């Protein structure tokens, strides 16, 4: 950040860049010398490895890594489970829980009508942690911005204060819709497969499982596109988890939860 008026910041983009840079440093994604930590390297690798036409997941990936660091993004139950997926084994329940929690960080696109799909007590409980954390991160971004103006690091006489506020990350709360969509999809695949673990047989039921989504989530603009976008995000999280495992930033047990869930998912994704 500028130390004197000779280097005062004028443009909105420069202000946002400084805020994001400081956020990454405070959350230990960057060191004070502006080099990547293990978490920063995982973040960068996940965002740059995949070449996809889907939307950016910068905020969602940042949230996922923070939740992993705090011990909330895993396949363990937060409380007593009140719902048992049909025909699912104990391991499959854990896989579905972890995958649905992860994808619940990604927003789905709606037609502007009320939600008419199923609900999930487990995902709602997890969502309370996500909202609390994201709102704290939003407050941190706002305080970093305010600090820059109070310290005289930025031009104060300007007309784009609202634009700056709207451009800061973590503006909107996330809901559980995407998590419920993937959870419902995977449960349909399990039901249709009827304990048949043959990969070819499982994949033969995927079109029917996708068709059932259209009838269940009628409020979504394109539920299949939402699911595809969510699974791209899952792939990014897996890249980050593998990087964190290699660097020793997370335990092998936690990394194995993601890796095993990903192996199980590989024959069941569209």
Backbone as CSV, one residue per row, in Angstrom:
resi,resn,N_x,N_y,N_z,CA_x,CA_y,CA_z,C_x,C_y,C_z
1,UNK,0.831,-1.198,0.000,0.000,0.000,0.000,0.871,1.256,0.000
2,UNK,0.374,2.367,-0.518,1.164,3.589,-0.583,1.572,4.077,0.796
3,UNK,2.758,4.651,0.857,3.269,5.185,2.120,3.241,6.707,2.136
4,UNK,3.014,7.327,0.993,2.978,8.781,0.956,2.079,9.224,-0.177
5,UNK,1.800,10.544,-0.219,0.872,11.091,-1.204,1.396,11.012,-2.626
6,UNK,2.712,10.794,-2.803,3.261,10.683,-4.154,2.771,9.418,-4.856
7,UNK,2.345,8.438,-4.063,1.907,7.167,-4.639,0.444,6.894,-4.316
8,UNK,-0.331,7.920,-4.153,-1.727,7.752,-3.772,-2.493,6.992,-4.851
9,UNK,-3.379,6.124,-4.425,-4.136,5.265,-5.339,-5.369,6.000,-5.836
10,UNK,-5.589,5.942,-7.130,-6.730,6.645,-7.711,-7.810,5.711,-8.245
11,UNK,-7.458,4.702,-8.990,-8.462,3.889,-9.683,-9.097,2.846,-8.771
12,UNK,-10.322,2.492,-9.112,-11.042,1.455,-8.376,-10.297,0.124,-8.446
13,UNK,-9.783,-0.224,-9.607,-9.104,-1.509,-9.778,-7.878,-1.622,-8.878
14,UNK,-7.151,-0.517,-8.720,-5.978,-0.534,-7.837,-6.395,-0.715,-6.385
15,UNK,-7.489,-0.079,-6.000,-7.997,-0.232,-4.632,-8.369,-1.684,-4.368
16,UNK,-9.120,-2.274,-5.295,-9.545,-3.668,-5.137,-8.347,-4.613,-5.105
17,UNK,-7.358,-4.354,-5.948,-6.172,-5.208,-5.984,-5.442,-5.183,-4.648
18,UNK,-5.323,-3.999,-4.053,-4.650,-3.879,-2.758,-5.430,-4.578,-1.653
19,UNK,-6.755,-4.458,-1.692,-7.591,-5.124,-0.692,-7.444,-6.640,-0.801
20,UNK,-7.518,-7.157,-2.011,-7.416,-8.604,-2.211,-6.030,-9.121,-1.837
21,UNK,-5.012,-8.329,-2.162,-3.641,-8.714,-1.811,-3.486,-8.825,-0.295
22,UNK,-4.017,-7.838,0.411,-3.927,-7.847,1.868,-4.773,-8.969,2.472
23,UNK,-5.929,-9.236,1.869,-6.771,-10.340,2.338,-6.021,-11.667,2.242
24,UNK,-5.374,-11.898,1.118,-4.621,-13.138,0.930,-3.474,-13.254,1.929
25,UNK,-2.866,-12.116,2.250,-1.767,-12.134,3.224,-2.285,-12.411,4.631
26,UNK,-3.371,-11.742,5.021,-3.918,-11.925,6.366,-4.456,-13.334,6.577
27,UNK,-4.971,-13.936,5.515,-5.508,-15.290,5.624,-4.456,-16.349,5.291
28,UNK,-3.193,-15.930,5.234,-2.050,-16.835,5.099,-2.052,-17.623,3.787
29,UNK,-2.518,-16.967,2.723,-2.340,-17.512,1.385,-1.069,-16.936,0.755
30,UNK,-0.640,-15.784,1.262,0.613,-15.154,0.853,1.419,-14.818,2.095
31,UNK,2.744,-14.795,1.958,3.601,-14.352,3.047,3.769,-12.837,2.964
32,UNK,4.405,-12.256,3.967,4.641,-10.809,3.962,5.568,-10.387,2.827
33,UNK,6.341,-11.332,2.300,7.216,-11.038,1.157,6.539,-11.360,-0.172
34,UNK,5.217,-11.603,-0.099,4.389,-11.811,-1.295,4.739,-13.085,-2.064
35,UNK,5.101,-14.132,-1.332,5.283,-15.454,-1.935,4.150,-16.362,-1.456
36,UNK,3.870,-17.398,-2.230,2.758,-18.280,-1.899,3.087,-19.190,-0.717
37,UNK,2.131,-19.328,0.185,2.206,-20.369,1.198,1.669,-21.663,0.579
38,UNK,1.619,-22.724,1.360,1.059,-23.987,0.857,-0.396,-23.800,0.440
39,UNK,-1.136,-22.982,1.208,-2.543,-22.729,0.887,-2.660,-21.859,-0.362
40,UNK,-1.771,-20.898,-0.492,-1.780,-20.050,-1.681,-1.421,-20.819,-2.937
41,UNK,-0.465,-21.721,-2.818,-0.078,-22.539,-3.968,-1.224,-23.447,-4.406
42,UNK,-1.931,-24.014,-3.428,-3.077,-24.871,-3.741,-4.181,-24.071,-4.419
43,UNK,-4.405,-22.860,-3.921,-5.421,-21.963,-4.492,-5.091,-21.629,-5.942
44,UNK,-3.844,-21.251,-6.174,-3.420,-20.890,-7.526,-3.483,-22.084,-8.469
45,UNK,-3.004,-23.229,-8.010,-2.975,-24.414,-8.870,-4.387,-24.836,-9.268
46,UNK,-5.318,-24.763,-8.328,-6.694,-25.163,-8.617,-7.351,-24.243,-9.634
47,UNK,-7.010,-22.959,-9.590,-7.634,-21.985,-10.491,-7.016,-21.987,-11.879
48,UNK,-5.791,-22.463,-11.993,-5.086,-22.351,-13.278,-4.910,-23.675,-14.014
49,UNK,-5.143,-24.794,-13.346,-4.897,-26.094,-13.982,-5.968,-26.443,-15.003
50,UNK,-7.240,-26.275,-14.617,-8.337,-26.667,-15.501,-8.616,-25.590,-16.533
51,UNK,-8.893,-26.011,-17.746,-9.314,-25.105,-18.808,-10.798,-25.354,-19.050
52,UNK,-11.637,-24.460,-18.535,-13.075,-24.686,-18.616,-13.790,-23.446,-19.101
53,UNK,-14.932,-23.665,-19.735,-15.756,-22.552,-20.206,-16.772,-22.114,-19.163
54,UNK,-16.790,-22.785,-18.011,-17.740,-22.424,-16.971,-17.254,-21.187,-16.226
55,UNK,-18.095,-20.681,-15.341,-17.797,-19.432,-14.652,-16.660,-19.590,-13.642
56,UNK,-16.108,-18.460,-13.233,-15.004,-18.461,-12.277,-15.493,-18.854,-10.886
57,UNK,-14.624,-19.522,-10.137,-14.974,-19.975,-8.787,-13.998,-19.432,-7.743
58,UNK,-13.469,-18.237,-7.951,-12.464,-17.699,-7.031,-12.982,-17.644,-5.591
59,UNK,-14.140,-17.020,-5.396,-14.685,-16.875,-4.045,-15.022,-18.226,-3.442
60,UNK,-15.666,-19.088,-4.231,-16.088,-20.389,-3.723,-14.883,-21.249,-3.330
61,UNK,-13.823,-21.197,-4.122,-12.629,-21.979,-3.806,-11.940,-21.439,-2.560
62,UNK,-11.896,-20.119,-2.435,-11.323,-19.505,-1.236,-12.095,-19.973,-0.002
63,UNK,-13.438,-19.949,-0.092,-14.275,-20.401,1.020,-14.021,-21.871,1.330
64,UNK,-13.915,-22.698,0.289,-13.690,-24.129,0.492,-12.383,-24.383,1.232
65,UNK,-11.330,-23.681,0.846,-10.036,-23.878,1.498,-10.067,-23.405,2.945
66,UNK,-10.762,-22.315,3.207,-10.890,-21.843,4.587,-11.680,-22.852,5.425
67,UNK,-12.746,-23.408,4.859,-13.547,-24.396,5.579,-12.755,-25.671,5.830
68,UNK,-11.919,-26.056,4.884,-11.039,-27.209,5.086,-10.052,-26.917,6.208
69,UNK,-9.499,-25.715,6.216,-8.527,-25.333,7.247,-9.164,-25.327,8.642
70,UNK,-10.436,-24.873,8.713,-11.139,-24.807,9.993,-11.728,-26.148,10.420
71,UNK,-11.698,-27.150,9.529,-12.180,-28.480,9.883,-13.661,-28.700,9.697
72,UNK,-14.307,-27.888,8.852,-15.753,-28.028,8.647,-16.119,-28.672,7.315
73,UNK,-15.238,-28.644,6.346,-15.542,-29.263,5.057,-14.938,-30.664,5.026
74,UNK,-15.761,-31.635,5.383,-15.352,-33.040,5.398,-16.604,-33.901,5.268
75,UNK,-16.436,-35.205,5.368,-17.572,-36.108,5.225,-18.151,-36.585,6.533
76,UNK,-17.846,-35.884,7.635,-18.345,-36.278,8.951,-19.668,-35.584,9.250
77,UNK,-20.570,-36.287,9.925,-21.849,-35.692,10.303,-21.643,-34.623,11.369
78,UNK,-22.374,-33.522,11.240,-22.323,-32.474,12.258,-23.174,-32.846,13.464
79,UNK,-24.218,-33.615,13.225,-25.123,-34.033,14.290,-25.776,-35.342,13.861
80,UNK,-26.770,-35.763,14.592,-27.491,-36.984,14.241,-28.127,-36.843,12.857
81,UNK,-27.997,-37.892,12.042,-28.577,-37.866,10.704,-30.029,-38.317,10.765
82,UNK,-30.927,-37.494,10.198,-32.355,-37.815,10.215,-32.829,-38.394,8.885
83,UNK,-31.923,-38.521,7.947,-32.312,-39.024,6.630,-31.299,-40.048,6.158
84,UNK,-31.784,-41.179,5.688,-30.910,-42.238,5.198,-31.151,-42.419,3.704
85,UNK,-30.172,-42.139,2.862,-30.350,-42.323,1.418,-30.680,-43.780,1.090
86,UNK,-31.626,-44.028,0.226,-32.007,-45.403,-0.102,-30.870,-46.171,-0.773
87,UNK,-30.668,-47.413,-0.309,-29.690,-48.338,-0.909,-28.237,-47.882,-0.784
88,UNK,-27.962,-46.833,-0.049,-26.592,-46.321,0.052,-25.854,-46.990,1.208
89,UNK,-24.603,-47.368,0.961,-23.774,-47.924,2.022,-23.276,-46.796,2.924
90,UNK,-22.653,-47.174,4.029,-22.121,-46.165,4.952,-21.094,-45.278,4.263
91,UNK,-20.224,-45.886,3.466,-19.212,-45.107,2.753,-19.853,-44.193,1.717
92,UNK,-20.859,-44.687,1.011,-21.528,-43.864,0.003,-22.222,-42.666,0.633
93,UNK,-22.777,-42.846,1.816,-23.409,-41.726,2.527,-22.382,-40.633,2.807
94,UNK,-21.181,-41.041,3.217,-20.118,-40.068,3.494,-19.675,-39.361,2.217
95,UNK,-19.580,-40.112,1.131,-19.184,-39.508,-0.138,-20.211,-38.470,-0.586
96,UNK,-21.483,-38.846,-0.521,-22.547,-37.926,-0.939,-22.555,-36.686,-0.060
97,UNK,-22.349,-36.873,1.239,-22.339,-35.739,2.162,-21.207,-34.776,1.832
98,UNK,-20.011,-35.306,1.612,-18.859,-34.456,1.305,-19.036,-33.746,-0.032
99,UNK,-19.485,-34.466,-1.041,-19.665,-33.868,-2.365,-20.751,-32.799,-2.332
100,UNK,-21.862,-33.080,-1.660,-22.957,-32.103,-1.611,-22.573,-30.875,-0.796
101,UNK,-21.819,-31.051,0.278,-21.335,-29.891,1.040,-20.439,-29.014,0.172
102,UNK,-19.545,-29.648,-0.549,-18.611,-28.891,-1.386,-19.347,-28.122,-2.469
103,UNK,-20.252,-28.780,-3.168,-20.966,-28.119,-4.262,-21.971,-27.090,-3.771
104,UNK,-22.365,-27.171,-2.489,-23.310,-26.176,-1.964,-22.683,-24.788,-1.877
105,UNK,-21.364,-24.696,-2.058,-20.696,-23.392,-2.070,-20.902,-22.663,-3.394
106,UNK,-21.361,-23.396,-4.417,-21.544,-22.830,-5.757,-23.008,-22.460,-5.958
107,UNK,-23.315,-21.256,-6.432,-24.718,-20.868,-6.640,-25.325,-21.534,-7.866
108,UNK,-26.615,-21.839,-7.768,-27.386,-22.305,-8.923,-28.164,-21.118,-9.486
109,UNK,-28.637,-21.250,-10.710,-29.374,-20.162,-11.370,-30.858,-20.501,-11.408
110,UNK,-31.688,-19.542,-10.950,-33.119,-19.789,-10.815,-33.945,-18.895,-11.730
111,UNK,-35.207,-19.278,-11.915,-36.128,-18.542,-12.770,-36.809,-17.377,-12.045
112,UNK,-36.563,-17.208,-10.770,-37.213,-16.146,-10.015,-38.502,-16.600,-9.363
113,UNK,-38.633,-17.915,-9.150,-39.809,-18.465,-8.473,-39.357,-19.073,-7.150
114,UNK,-40.317,-19.376,-6.289,-39.980,-19.931,-4.980,-39.417,-21.344,-5.117
115,UNK,-38.596,-21.732,-4.151,-37.969,-23.058,-4.168,-39.028,-24.134,-3.972
116,UNK,-39.037,-25.130,-4.842,-40.019,-26.210,-4.735,-39.371,-27.589,-4.733
117,UNK,-38.077,-27.633,-4.449,-37.368,-28.904,-4.394,-37.259,-29.414,-2.969
118,UNK,-36.550,-30.514,-2.758,-36.357,-31.062,-1.409,-35.437,-30.182,-0.575
119,UNK,-35.386,-30.461,0.722,-34.509,-29.747,1.644,-33.572,-30.749,2.314
120,UNK,-32.547,-30.227,2.969,-31.589,-31.083,3.668,-31.199,-30.422,4.985
121,UNK,-31.557,-31.067,6.084,-31.191,-30.543,7.404,-29.670,-30.458,7.545
122,UNK,-28.976,-31.477,7.057,-27.517,-31.519,7.167,-26.869,-30.371,6.401
123,UNK,-27.355,-30.092,5.187,-26.783,-29.008,4.392,-27.137,-27.645,4.969
124,UNK,-28.312,-27.524,5.567,-28.684,-26.256,6.203,-27.781,-25.973,7.401
125,UNK,-27.452,-27.021,8.160,-26.534,-26.848,9.294,-25.154,-26.427,8.799
126,UNK,-24.674,-27.088,7.754,-23.375,-26.729,7.176,-23.403,-25.308,6.629
127,UNK,-24.523,-24.916,6.025,-24.642,-23.587,5.440,-24.519,-22.484,6.487
128,UNK,-24.907,-22.776,7.728,-24.780,-21.766,8.783,-23.312,-21.432,9.040
129,UNK,-22.429,-22.428,8.940,-20.992,-22.177,9.074,-20.474,-21.365,7.886
130,UNK,-20.948,-21.717,6.694,-20.507,-21.016,5.484,-20.888,-19.545,5.554
131,UNK,-22.127,-19.258,5.927,-22.585,-17.868,5.997,-21.800,-17.078,7.037
132,UNK,-21.582,-17.676,8.203,-20.839,-16.978,9.254,-19.422,-16.648,8.789
133,UNK,-18.778,-17.593,8.133,-17.412,-17.364,7.670,-17.366,-16.338,6.544
134,UNK,-18.246,-16.486,5.545,-18.229,-15.556,4.410,-18.567,-14.133,4.831
135,UNK,-19.473,-13.980,5.799,-19.798,-12.634,6.279,-18.610,-12.032,7.024
136,UNK,-17.866,-12.862,7.729,-16.656,-12.372,8.396,-15.612,-11.943,7.372
137,UNK,-15.478,-12.717,6.299,-14.538,-12.356,5.236,-14.978,-11.071,4.537
138,UNK,-16.277,-10.906,4.350,-16.793,-9.667,3.752,-16.480,-8.480,4.657
139,UNK,-16.705,-8.636,5.955,-16.392,-7.555,6.897,-14.909,-7.209,6.859
140,UNK,-14.068,-8.225,6.750,-12.627,-7.989,6.680,-12.278,-7.179,5.436
141,UNK,-12.863,-7.523,4.299,-12.609,-6.778,3.058,-13.057,-5.326,3.189
142,UNK,-14.206,-5.115,3.814,-14.712,-3.752,3.981,-13.817,-2.948,4.917
143,UNK,-13.326,-3.585,5.982,-12.457,-2.881,6.916,-11.099,-2.562,6.287
144,UNK,-10.598,-3.444,5.453,-9.345,-3.167,4.741,-9.514,-1.985,3.793
145,UNK,-10.660,-1.924,3.133,-10.946,-0.802,2.233,-11.056,0.496,3.018
146,UNK,-11.798,0.450,4.116,-11.964,1.643,4.953,-10.621,2.124,5.483
147,UNK,-9.775,1.187,5.891,-8.460,1.550,6.413,-7.632,2.303,5.383
148,UNK,-7.722,1.890,4.129,-6.971,2.565,3.072,-7.411,4.016,2.918
149,UNK,-8.719,4.242,2.996,-9.218,5.613,2.860,-8.884,6.454,4.090
150,UNK,-9.019,5.880,5.285,-8.731,6.632,6.509,-7.249,6.965,6.632
151,UNK,-6.389,6.112,6.081,-4.945,6.358,6.123,-4.467,7.281,5.013
152,UNK,-5.394,7.707,4.169,-5.019,8.608,3.084,-4.293,7.930,1.946
153,UNK,-4.474,6.621,1.822,-3.807,5.894,0.739,-4.537,6.029,-0.592
154,UNK,-5.795,6.483,-0.555,-6.620,6.561,-1.768,-7.194,7.963,-1.935
155,UNK,-7.524,8.298,-3.161,-8.242,9.541,-3.445,-9.637,9.429,-2.846
156,UNK,-10.012,10.388,-1.986,-11.294,10.308,-1.295,-12.422,11.008,-2.049
157,UNK,-12.100,12.014,-2.812,-13.124,12.747,-3.561,-13.425,11.989,-4.849
158,UNK,-14.435,11.128,-4.796,-14.731,10.265,-5.927,-16.226,9.947,-5.966
159,UNK,-16.686,9.435,-7.091,-18.106,9.144,-7.280,-18.397,7.640,-7.359
160,UNK,-17.387,6.800,-7.141,-17.584,5.362,-7.356,-17.513,4.537,-6.071
161,UNK,-17.902,5.142,-4.937,-17.873,4.394,-3.682,-18.788,3.167,-3.739
162,UNK,-19.986,3.338,-4.288,-20.912,2.210,-4.386,-20.344,1.125,-5.294
163,UNK,-19.732,1.530,-6.375,-19.137,0.569,-7.310,-18.027,-0.229,-6.634
164,UNK,-17.246,0.445,-5.801,-16.184,-0.244,-5.056,-16.789,-1.271,-4.104
165,UNK,-17.832,-0.858,-3.381,-18.476,-1.763,-2.422,-19.056,-2.992,-3.112
166,UNK,-19.676,-2.779,-4.263,-20.291,-3.893,-4.991,-19.251,-4.809,-5.632
167,UNK,-18.034,-4.324,-5.792,-16.977,-5.118,-6.430,-16.171,-5.941,-5.431
168,UNK,-16.307,-5.653,-4.144,-15.599,-6.437,-3.135,-16.190,-7.843,-3.063
169,UNK,-15.381,-8.842,-2.751,-15.887,-10.228,-2.724,-16.798,-10.510,-1.539
170,UNK,-17.467,-11.655,-1.619,-18.354,-12.158,-0.567,-19.533,-11.217,-0.318
171,UNK,-20.088,-10.689,-1.402,-21.222,-9.768,-1.300,-22.518,-10.512,-1.013
172,UNK,-22.681,-11.686,-1.607,-23.946,-12.414,-1.506,-23.797,-13.676,-0.658
173,UNK,-24.851,-13.975,0.115,-24.893,-15.232,0.860,-25.123,-16.390,-0.102
174,UNK,-24.541,-17.522,0.217,-24.738,-18.727,-0.593,-25.832,-19.574,0.053
175,UNK,-26.599,-20.310,-0.767,-27.628,-21.200,-0.227,-27.246,-22.661,-0.471
176,UNK,-28.156,-23.563,-0.168,-27.838,-24.996,-0.250,-28.299,-25.642,-1.559
177,UNK,-28.823,-24.855,-2.490,-29.474,-25.420,-3.681,-28.579,-26.369,-4.465
178,UNK,-27.345,-25.936,-4.770,-26.467,-26.764,-5.594,-26.114,-28.063,-4.880
179,UNK,-25.959,-28.004,-3.568,-25.688,-29.212,-2.799,-26.853,-30.189,-2.853
180,UNK,-28.074,-29.657,-2.773,-29.265,-30.510,-2.836,-29.416,-31.121,-4.225
181,UNK,-29.079,-30.358,-5.257,-29.173,-30.869,-6.631,-28.251,-32.072,-6.824
182,UNK,-26.983,-31.942,-6.437,-26.047,-33.057,-6.646,-26.385,-34.225,-5.725
183,UNK,-26.852,-33.933,-4.527,-27.265,-34.993,-3.595,-28.419,-35.800,-4.187
184,UNK,-29.415,-35.108,-4.719,-30.570,-35.778,-5.326,-30.150,-36.588,-6.543
185,UNK,-29.278,-36.021,-7.353,-28.794,-36.719,-8.550,-28.087,-38.021,-8.178
186,UNK,-27.166,-37.962,-7.224,-26.403,-39.154,-6.842,-27.303,-40.210,-6.210
187,UNK,-28.300,-39.781,-5.458,-29.242,-40.737,-4.874,-30.063,-41.423,-5.964
188,UNK,-30.442,-40.676,-6.994,-31.156,-41.282,-8.126,-30.282,-42.336,-8.805
189,UNK,-29.008,-42.026,-8.988,-28.091,-42.980,-9.624,-27.983,-44.254,-8.790
190,UNK,-27.897,-44.103,-7.464,-27.800,-45.266,-6.578,-29.062,-46.118,-6.659
191,UNK,-30.219,-45.468,-6.622,-31.492,-46.197,-6.681,-31.631,-46.952,-7.999
192,UNK,-31.302,-46.280,-9.089,-31.443,-46.897,-10.409,-30.442,-48.027,-10.620
193,UNK,-29.254,-47.897,-9.997,-28.219,-48.925,-10.166,-28.534,-50.196,-9.390
194,UNK,-29.269,-50.062,-8.266,-29.703,-51.219,-7.470,-28.537,-52.117,-7.069
195,UNK,-27.566,-51.526,-6.411,-26.401,-52.254,-5.881,-25.503,-52.862,-6.955
196,UNK,-25.685,-52.485,-8.205,-24.814,-52.964,-9.279,-23.599,-52.049,-9.358
197,UNK,-22.417,-52.587,-9.063,-21.197,-51.779,-9.026,-20.431,-51.774,-10.341
198,UNK,-20.979,-52.414,-11.365,-20.331,-52.398,-12.670,-20.407,-50.989,-13.260
199,UNK,-19.253,-50.438,-13.636,-19.203,-49.048,-14.087,-20.076,-48.803,-15.310
200,UNK,-20.055,-49.739,-16.245,-20.863,-49.573,-17.458,-22.352,-49.569,-17.123
201,UNK,-22.751,-50.441,-16.193,-24.157,-50.498,-15.792,-24.577,-49.221,-15.072
202,UNK,-23.684,-48.711,-14.224,-23.987,-47.468,-13.506,-24.160,-46.317,-14.488
203,UNK,-23.257,-46.208,-15.440,-23.301,-45.101,-16.399,-24.532,-45.176,-17.300
204,UNK,-25.063,-46.358,-17.496,-26.250,-46.487,-18.341,-27.478,-45.844,-17.709
205,UNK,-27.431,-45.622,-16.391,-28.572,-45.031,-15.692,-28.447,-43.514,-15.536
206,UNK,-27.316,-42.953,-15.927,-27.094,-41.518,-15.752,-28.102,-40.669,-16.521
207,UNK,-28.417,-40.962,-17.787,-29.412,-40.140,-18.505,-30.764,-40.083,-17.799
208,UNK,-31.206,-41.217,-17.240,-32.487,-41.231,-16.534,-32.413,-40.417,-15.248
209,UNK,-31.271,-40.499,-14.545,-31.098,-39.709,-13.320,-31.124,-38.216,-13.631
210,UNK,-30.501,-37.819,-14.738,-30.517,-36.411,-15.150,-31.922,-35.964,-15.525
211,UNK,-32.666,-36.836,-16.167,-34.037,-36.506,-16.556,-34.906,-36.262,-15.331
212,UNK,-34.687,-37.040,-14.281,-35.452,-36.869,-13.047,-35.167,-35.514,-12.398
213,UNK,-33.958,-34.984,-12.591,-33.626,-33.676,-12.024,-34.509,-32.584,-12.606
214,UNK,-34.769,-32.651,-13.907,-35.607,-31.635,-14.551,-36.994,-31.596,-13.938
215,UNK,-37.522,-32.756,-13.574,-38.848,-32.799,-12.980,-38.867,-32.403,-11.521
216,UNK,-37.723,-32.535,-10.853,-37.651,-32.211,-9.422,-37.355,-30.741,-9.180
217,UNK,-36.431,-30.181,-9.960,-35.993,-28.794,-9.748,-36.508,-27.909,-10.883
218,UNK,-37.810,-27.713,-10.895,-38.446,-26.941,-11.972,-38.152,-25.452,-11.876
219,UNK,-37.656,-24.997,-10.729,-37.338,-23.583,-10.571,-35.978,-23.198,-11.114
220,UNK,-35.174,-24.186,-11.516,-33.842,-23.910,-12.068,-33.935,-23.595,-13.556
221,UNK,-33.116,-22.671,-14.010,-33.088,-22.316,-15.431,-32.560,-23.479,-16.259
222,UNK,-31.446,-24.062,-15.821,-30.846,-25.205,-16.519,-30.110,-26.045,-15.486
223,UNK,-30.808,-26.994,-14.901,-30.249,-27.753,-13.786,-29.053,-28.597,-14.221
224,UNK,-29.039,-29.074,-15.460,-27.908,-29.867,-15.943,-26.651,-29.011,-16.066
225,UNK,-26.815,-27.771,-16.536,-25.671,-26.855,-16.631,-25.164,-26.494,-15.241
226,UNK,-26.082,-26.320,-14.281,-25.683,-26.044,-12.901,-24.865,-27.199,-12.342
227,UNK,-25.326,-28.427,-12.605,-24.616,-29.608,-12.117,-23.226,-29.704,-12.739
228,UNK,-23.136,-29.424,-14.024,-21.839,-29.447,-14.710,-20.892,-28.410,-14.111
229,UNK,-21.398,-27.214,-13.860,-20.588,-26.159,-13.254,-20.134,-26.561,-11.855
230,UNK,-21.029,-27.165,-11.089,-20.678,-27.608,-9.745,-19.598,-28.671,-9.749
231,UNK,-19.642,-29.575,-10.710,-18.643,-30.644,-10.781,-17.285,-30.130,-11.255
232,UNK,-17.285,-29.070,-12.059,-16.015,-28.413,-12.403,-15.384,-27.841,-11.132
233,UNK,-16.207,-27.241,-10.288,-15.711,-26.720,-9.008,-15.167,-27.857,-8.148
234,UNK,-15.854,-28.984,-8.127,-15.367,-30.148,-7.383,-13.976,-30.554,-7.869
235,UNK,-13.778,-30.565,-9.174,-12.466,-30.909,-9.736,-11.392,-29.934,-9.254
236,UNK,-11.745,-28.655,-9.160,-10.793,-27.650,-8.675,-10.438,-27.903,-7.213
237,UNK,-11.428,-28.254,-6.415,-11.177,-28.552,-5.003,-10.266,-29.771,-4.869
238,UNK,-10.475,-30.784,-5.700,-9.628,-31.982,-5.660,-8.181,-31.624,-5.989
239,UNK,-7.974,-30.756,-6.974,-6.617,-30.308,-7.308,-5.982,-29.616,-6.105
240,UNK,-6.749,-28.757,-5.439,-6.240,-28.047,-4.262,-5.928,-29.016,-3.129
241,UNK,-6.803,-29.984,-2.901,-6.598,-30.966,-1.830,-5.336,-31.788,-2.085
242,UNK,-5.124,-32.217,-3.314,-3.907,-32.972,-3.641,-2.652,-32.140,-3.399
243,UNK,-2.729,-30.847,-3.717,-1.597,-29.955,-3.473,-1.338,-29.804,-1.977
244,UNK,-2.410,-29.646,-1.199,-2.272,-29.504,0.255,-1.745,-30.790,0.887
245,UNK,-2.163,-31.927,0.350,-1.665,-33.208,0.858,-0.170,-33.342,0.597
246,UNK,0.251,-32.984,-0.608,1.664,-33.083,-0.977,2.538,-32.201,-0.093
247,UNK,2.037,-31.011,0.233,2.804,-30.071,1.059,2.699,-30.371,2.545
248,UNK,1.813,-31.290,2.917,1.644,-31.629,4.326,0.788,-30.649,5.091
249,UNK,0.047,-29.795,4.387,-0.784,-28.787,5.049,-2.048,-29.385,5.648
250,UNK,-2.505,-30.521,5.122,-3.663,-31.216,5.682,-3.282,-32.670,5.921
251,UNK,-4.059,-33.339,6.755,-3.756,-34.727,7.100,-4.076,-35.664,5.940
252,UNK,-3.415,-36.800,5.926,-3.701,-37.812,4.905,-5.126,-38.338,5.039
253,UNK,-5.625,-38.383,6.277,-6.990,-38.882,6.507,-8.017,-37.971,5.853
254,UNK,-7.846,-36.655,6.010,-8.780,-35.708,5.398,-8.658,-35.741,3.881
255,UNK,-7.427,-35.765,3.383,-7.228,-35.824,1.937,-7.854,-37.085,1.353
256,UNK,-7.759,-38.191,2.086,-8.318,-39.453,1.599,-9.831,-39.387,1.472
257,UNK,-10.481,-38.616,2.339,-11.931,-38.459,2.221,-12.298,-37.882,0.856
258,UNK,-11.582,-36.851,0.442,-11.848,-36.229,-0.855,-11.459,-37.155,-2.010
259,UNK,-10.292,-37.774,-1.908,-9.801,-38.629,-2.994,-10.702,-39.842,-3.189
260,UNK,-11.116,-40.478,-2.085,-12.000,-41.641,-2.183,-13.367,-41.248,-2.736
261,UNK,-13.871,-40.091,-2.303,-15.156,-39.609,-2.824,-15.053,-39.316,-4.314
262,UNK,-13.917,-38.777,-4.727,-13.723,-38.471,-6.147,-13.641,-39.748,-6.989
263,UNK,-12.974,-40.769,-6.463,-12.900,-42.047,-7.176,-14.284,-42.670,-7.328
264,UNK,-15.083,-42.586,-6.265,-16.450,-43.116,-6.318,-17.303,-42.327,-7.302
265,UNK,-17.118,-41.010,-7.320,-17.913,-40.137,-8.184,-17.588,-40.328,-9.660
266,UNK,-16.368,-40.741,-9.966,-15.891,-40.756,-11.354,-16.790,-41.552,-12.295
267,UNK,-17.376,-42.641,-11.817,-18.238,-43.464,-12.678,-19.702,-43.051,-12.599
268,UNK,-19.999,-42.025,-11.804,-21.390,-41.620,-11.596,-21.686,-40.195,-12.048
269,UNK,-20.689,-39.479,-12.521,-20.920,-38.107,-12.952,-21.353,-38.082,-14.416
270,UNK,-22.107,-37.078,-14.822,-22.580,-36.991,-16.210,-21.433,-36.930,-17.214
